[in-house]
CSV table of C-alpha atoms and ligand atoms in Angstrom, one decimal:
chain,number,residue,atom,x,y,z
A,1,MET,CA,55.8,129.2,112.9
A,2,GLU,CA,55.3,128.0,116.4
A,3,ARG,CA,58.3,126.1,117.8
A,4,MET,CA,56.4,124.1,120.4
A,5,LEU,CA,56.2,120.4,119.5
A,6,ASN,CA,52.5,119.3,119.6
A,7,VAL,CA,52.0,115.7,120.6
A,8,ALA,CA,48.6,113.9,120.4
A,9,LEU,CA,48.4,110.9,122.7
A,10,PRO,CA,45.7,108.4,122.7
A,11,LYS,CA,43.7,108.7,126.0
A,12,GLY,CA,43.9,105.5,128.0
A,13,ARG,CA,46.5,102.9,129.1
A,14,LEU,CA,48.3,102.8,125.8
A,15,GLY,CA,48.7,106.5,125.9
A,16,GLU,CA,50.2,106.5,129.4
A,17,LYS,CA,52.7,104.0,128.4
A,18,VAL,CA,53.6,106.0,125.3
A,19,TYR,CA,54.0,109.1,127.4
A,20,LYS,CA,56.6,107.3,129.6
A,21,MET,CA,58.6,106.5,126.4
A,22,PHE,CA,58.5,110.1,125.4
A,23,LYS,CA,59.8,111.1,128.8
A,24,GLU,CA,62.5,108.7,128.5
A,25,ALA,CA,63.4,110.1,125.2
A,26,GLY,CA,64.0,113.5,126.8
A,27,PHE,CA,60.5,115.1,126.5
A,28,GLU,CA,59.2,115.0,130.0
A,29,CYS,CA,56.2,116.9,131.1
A,30,PRO,CA,55.6,116.7,134.9
A,31,SER,CA,52.1,118.1,134.8
A,32,ILE,CA,50.8,115.3,132.7
A,33,GLU,CA,51.5,112.9,135.7
A,34,GLU,CA,49.3,114.7,138.1
A,35,GLU,CA,46.0,113.3,138.8
A,36,ASN,CA,43.4,115.5,137.1
A,37,ARG,CA,41.1,115.7,134.2
A,38,LYS,CA,42.9,118.2,132.2
A,39,LEU,CA,43.6,117.4,128.6
A,40,ILE,CA,46.5,119.6,127.5
A,41,PHE,CA,49.9,119.8,129.2
A,42,GLU,CA,52.8,121.8,128.5
A,43,ASN,CA,56.5,121.9,129.3
A,44,GLU,CA,57.5,125.2,128.1
A,45,LYS,CA,61.2,124.9,128.8
A,46,LEU,CA,61.5,121.8,126.7
A,47,GLY,CA,59.1,123.2,124.1
A,48,VAL,CA,56.6,120.2,124.2
A,49,ARG,CA,52.9,120.2,124.5
A,50,TYR,CA,51.0,117.0,125.0
A,51,PHE,CA,47.2,116.4,124.7
A,52,TRP,CA,44.9,113.4,125.3
A,53,ALA,CA,42.8,112.6,122.2
A,54,LYS,CA,40.3,109.9,121.6
A,55,PRO,CA,42.4,107.1,120.2
A,56,SER,CA,40.5,107.0,116.9
A,57,ASP,CA,40.8,110.9,116.4
A,58,VAL,CA,44.6,111.1,116.8
A,59,ALA,CA,45.3,110.7,113.1
A,60,ILE,CA,42.8,113.6,112.4
A,61,TYR,CA,44.9,116.0,114.7
A,62,VAL,CA,48.0,114.9,113.0
A,63,GLU,CA,46.8,115.0,109.4
A,64,ARG,CA,45.5,118.6,110.0
A,65,GLY,CA,48.5,119.8,111.7
A,66,ALA,CA,46.8,120.5,115.1
A,67,ALA,CA,49.4,117.9,116.3
A,68,ASP,CA,52.9,117.5,114.8
A,69,ILE,CA,53.2,113.9,115.9
A,70,GLY,CA,50.9,111.3,117.5
A,71,VAL,CA,50.4,107.7,118.3
A,72,ALA,CA,47.5,105.9,116.4
A,73,GLY,CA,46.7,102.1,115.9
A,74,LYS,CA,47.4,100.7,112.6
A,75,ASP,CA,43.6,99.8,112.3
A,76,ILE,CA,42.8,103.6,112.3
A,77,LEU,CA,45.4,104.2,109.6
A,78,LEU,CA,44.2,101.4,107.3
A,79,GLU,CA,40.6,102.6,107.9
A,80,TYR,CA,40.8,106.3,107.3
A,81,GLU,CA,44.0,106.4,105.3
A,82,PRO,CA,45.2,109.7,106.5
A,83,ASP,CA,47.7,111.7,104.7
A,84,ILE,CA,50.6,111.4,107.3
A,85,TYR,CA,54.0,109.8,107.6
A,86,GLU,CA,54.0,106.6,109.5
A,87,MET,CA,57.4,106.7,111.1
A,88,LEU,CA,57.8,103.9,113.6
A,89,ASP,CA,56.1,100.7,114.7
A,90,LEU,CA,55.9,101.0,118.5
A,91,ASN,CA,55.3,97.3,119.0
A,92,MET,CA,52.7,98.0,121.5
A,93,GLY,CA,48.9,97.7,121.6
A,94,LYS,CA,49.2,94.5,119.6
A,95,CYS,CA,46.1,92.7,118.2
A,96,ARG,CA,44.7,91.6,114.9
A,97,MET,CA,42.0,92.5,112.4
A,98,CYS,CA,39.9,89.4,111.8
A,99,VAL,CA,37.0,88.0,110.3
A,100,ALA,CA,34.9,86.1,112.8
A,101,GLY,CA,31.6,84.2,112.9
A,102,LYS,CA,29.5,81.6,114.6
A,103,LYS,CA,31.1,78.3,115.1
A,104,ASP,CA,28.9,76.6,112.5
A,105,PHE,CA,29.4,79.4,110.1
A,106,TYR,CA,29.4,78.1,106.4
A,107,ASP,CA,30.3,80.5,103.6
A,108,ASP,CA,27.7,80.1,100.8
A,109,ARG,CA,29.6,81.9,98.0
A,110,ASN,CA,26.4,82.2,95.8
A,111,LYS,CA,25.0,84.7,98.4
A,112,THR,CA,26.1,88.2,99.2
A,113,LEU,CA,28.0,88.1,102.5
A,114,ARG,CA,26.6,90.4,105.2
A,115,VAL,CA,29.5,91.9,107.1
A,116,ALA,CA,29.1,93.8,110.3
A,117,THR,CA,31.9,96.1,111.3
A,118,LYS,CA,33.3,99.4,112.6
A,119,PHE,CA,36.0,99.1,109.9
A,120,SER,CA,34.0,99.4,106.8
A,121,ASN,CA,37.0,100.5,104.5
A,122,ILE,CA,39.3,97.6,105.8
A,123,ALA,CA,36.4,95.1,105.3
A,124,GLY,CA,35.6,96.5,101.9
A,125,ASN,CA,39.2,96.3,100.6
A,126,TYR,CA,39.7,92.8,102.0
A,127,TYR,CA,36.6,91.3,100.4
A,128,ASN,CA,37.3,93.3,97.2
A,129,SER,CA,40.7,91.8,97.0
A,130,LEU,CA,39.1,88.3,97.2
A,131,GLY,CA,36.5,89.3,94.6
A,132,ARG,CA,33.7,88.6,97.0
A,133,ASP,CA,30.4,90.4,97.0
A,134,ILE,CA,29.5,91.7,100.4
A,135,ASP,CA,26.8,94.0,102.1
A,136,ILE,CA,28.6,96.1,104.7
A,137,ILE,CA,26.7,96.9,107.8
A,138,HIS,CA,28.4,99.7,109.6
A,139,LEU,CA,28.2,99.5,113.5
A,140,ASN,CA,29.9,101.7,116.1
A,141,GLY,CA,30.6,99.1,118.7
A,142,SER,CA,29.6,95.7,120.3
A,143,ILE,CA,30.0,94.2,116.9
A,144,GLU,CA,30.0,90.7,118.3
A,145,ILE,CA,26.2,90.6,118.7
A,146,ALA,CA,25.4,91.1,115.1
A,147,PRO,CA,25.9,87.5,113.9
A,148,ILE,CA,24.2,86.3,117.0
A,149,LEU,CA,21.1,88.2,116.2
A,150,ASP,CA,21.4,87.3,112.5
A,151,LEU,CA,21.9,90.9,111.6
A,152,SER,CA,25.1,89.7,109.8
A,153,ASP,CA,26.9,86.5,108.7
A,154,VAL,CA,30.3,87.5,109.9
A,155,ILE,CA,32.1,90.4,111.5
A,156,VAL,CA,35.3,92.2,110.8
A,157,ASP,CA,36.8,93.4,114.2
A,158,LEU,CA,39.8,93.6,116.3
A,159,VAL,CA,40.8,90.6,118.4
A,160,GLU,CA,43.3,90.9,121.2
A,161,THR,CA,42.9,88.1,123.7
A,162,GLY,CA,40.0,86.4,122.0
A,163,THR,CA,38.0,86.4,125.2
A,164,THR,CA,35.0,88.5,123.8
A,165,LEU,CA,34.7,86.2,120.7
A,166,LYS,CA,34.9,83.1,123.1
A,167,GLU,CA,32.4,84.4,125.5
A,168,ASN,CA,29.9,85.0,122.7
A,169,ASN,CA,30.5,81.6,121.1
A,170,LEU,CA,32.2,83.1,118.0
A,171,GLU,CA,35.5,82.2,116.4
A,172,VAL,CA,38.1,83.7,114.2
A,173,ILE,CA,37.6,82.6,110.6
A,174,GLU,CA,40.5,84.6,108.9
A,175,THR,CA,43.1,87.1,110.1
A,176,ILE,CA,43.2,90.1,107.8
A,177,VAL,CA,46.2,91.9,109.2
A,178,PRO,CA,48.2,92.3,112.4
A,179,ILE,CA,47.7,95.6,114.2
A,180,SER,CA,50.0,97.6,116.5
A,181,ALA,CA,50.5,101.3,117.6
A,182,ARG,CA,52.4,103.5,115.2
A,183,LEU,CA,54.1,106.8,115.6
A,184,ILE,CA,52.6,109.3,112.9
A,185,VAL,CA,53.9,112.6,111.8
A,186,ASN,CA,52.3,115.6,110.1
A,187,LYS,CA,54.1,116.1,106.6
A,188,VAL,CA,54.6,119.8,106.9
A,189,SER,CA,55.7,119.6,110.5
A,190,TYR,CA,58.4,117.0,109.4
A,191,GLU,CA,59.9,119.7,107.3
A,192,PHE,CA,59.8,122.5,109.7
A,193,LYS,CA,60.5,120.7,113.0
A,194,LYS,CA,62.8,117.9,111.6
A,195,ALA,CA,65.4,118.1,114.4
A,196,GLU,CA,62.9,117.8,117.2
A,197,ILE,CA,60.9,115.0,115.5
A,198,GLN,CA,64.0,113.1,114.6
A,199,LYS,CA,64.9,113.3,118.3
A,200,VAL,CA,61.6,111.8,119.2
A,201,VAL,CA,62.0,109.0,116.6
A,202,GLU,CA,65.4,108.1,117.6
A,203,GLY,CA,64.7,108.1,121.3
A,204,LEU,CA,61.5,105.9,120.8
A,205,SER,CA,63.1,103.6,118.4
A,206,ARG,CA,65.9,102.9,120.8
A,207,GLN,CA,63.4,101.8,123.4
A,208,VAL,CA,61.4,99.7,120.9
A,209,LYS,CA,64.6,97.9,119.9
A,210,ARG,CA,65.7,97.3,123.6
A,211,ASN,CA,62.1,95.8,124.5
A,212,ASP,CA,62.3,93.6,121.5
B,301,LIG,C1,37.6,95.7,121.1
B,301,LIG,C2,37.0,94.8,119.9
B,301,LIG,C3,36.5,93.6,120.6
B,301,LIG,C4,37.4,93.5,121.8
B,301,LIG,C5,38.4,92.5,121.5
B,301,LIG,O1,36.5,96.4,121.6
B,301,LIG,O2,36.1,95.6,119.1
B,301,LIG,O3,35.3,93.8,121.0
B,301,LIG,O4,38.2,94.7,122.0
B,301,LIG,O5,39.2,92.2,122.7
B,301,LIG,P1,39.5,90.7,123.2
B,301,LIG,O6,39.9,89.8,122.1
B,301,LIG,O7,40.7,90.9,124.1
B,301,LIG,O8,38.3,90.3,124.0
B,301,LIG,P2,36.6,97.6,122.4
B,301,LIG,O9,37.0,97.4,123.8
B,301,LIG,O10,37.6,98.6,121.7
B,301,LIG,O11,35.1,98.2,122.3
B,301,LIG,P3,34.1,98.5,121.1
B,301,LIG,O12,34.7,97.9,119.8
B,301,LIG,O13,33.0,97.6,121.5
B,301,LIG,O14,33.9,99.9,121.0
């Protein structure tokens, strides 16, 4: 088995912060800090390879073993339920999964609730636990316009600062679950690359505790 530790990082600001934490944990890779559009970077001497993945795809790479470890939002883990180990809450990328609607929204429980969302599984599980009948309208983005155009009664979506809701005259009706970035590990890799992976987990968790 290849000894290189493959790390899937979410492309974007969060991923850059996460790389800095890996660097401090002893897994530096100078080429990743160069200004270019490459997606894969290697430090052969340390035996680590990083790649930038679309944030919502990181869990797929890790579940299938193309990456040994990666960083994914709890929203993605709850939505797709990948078969991976969730090792550490990085306490970053914090937001919450919410039900939101128009300010004058009134929930008529005799009617099927129309819910627009990118997170159909999370929304389905949530309303199932309440015993509420819903019609899920799966969208891929800009969810906030659905209730405005009467495509849906409510939305289930991520809220960070609340600005998007506010500027579209919507408000939070209920918080479903708090969300943050998690370190995830492939189950087979954890057996075969335990020492390296534990070094990452310890190095990152030290920093998480320090920043707390
Ligand atoms: C997310 C989310 C909200 C917004 C919330 O969208 O879907 O639209 O951020 O952030 P705020 O509370 O700070 O305003 P994202 O930028 O990921 O785009 P998309 O969901 O429309 O693809």
